[in-house]
CSV table of C-alpha atoms in Angstrom, one decimal:
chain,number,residue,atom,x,y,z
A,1,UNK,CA,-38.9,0.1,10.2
A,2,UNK,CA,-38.6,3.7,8.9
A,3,UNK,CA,-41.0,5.8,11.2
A,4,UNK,CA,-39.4,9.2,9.2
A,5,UNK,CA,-39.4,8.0,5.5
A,6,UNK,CA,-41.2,9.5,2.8
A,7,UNK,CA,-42.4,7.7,-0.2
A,8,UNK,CA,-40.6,8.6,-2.9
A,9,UNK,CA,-41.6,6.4,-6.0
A,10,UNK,CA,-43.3,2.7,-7.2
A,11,UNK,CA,-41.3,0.7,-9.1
A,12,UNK,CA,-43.4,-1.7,-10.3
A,13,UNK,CA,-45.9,-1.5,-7.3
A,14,UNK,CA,-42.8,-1.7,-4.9
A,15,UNK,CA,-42.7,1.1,-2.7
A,16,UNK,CA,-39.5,2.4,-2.3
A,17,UNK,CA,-38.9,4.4,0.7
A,18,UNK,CA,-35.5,6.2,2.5
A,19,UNK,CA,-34.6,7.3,5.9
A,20,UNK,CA,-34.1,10.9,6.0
A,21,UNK,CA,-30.7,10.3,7.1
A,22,UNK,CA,-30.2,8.9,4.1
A,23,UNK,CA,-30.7,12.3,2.5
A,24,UNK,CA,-27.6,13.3,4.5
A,25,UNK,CA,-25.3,10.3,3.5
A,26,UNK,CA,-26.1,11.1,0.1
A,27,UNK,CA,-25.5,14.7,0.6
A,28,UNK,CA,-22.1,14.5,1.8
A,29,UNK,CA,-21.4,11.4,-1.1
A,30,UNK,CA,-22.3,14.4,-3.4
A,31,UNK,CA,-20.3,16.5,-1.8
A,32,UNK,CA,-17.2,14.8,-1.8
């Protein structure tokens, strides 16, 4: 589904992987 995600941790031998765009949501969530 996600052709530019990154694996970013297991959690319990679930990988659990986010859209870089996500990065960006979460950025501006930060920001604000």
């Amino acid at each position: 589904m996600f052709r530019s995600s990154i694996k970013l941790f297991k959690v319990f031998g679930i990988e659990i992987r986010l859209d870089y765009s996500w990065f960006i949501i979460f950025a501006l969530f930060a920001y604000y």
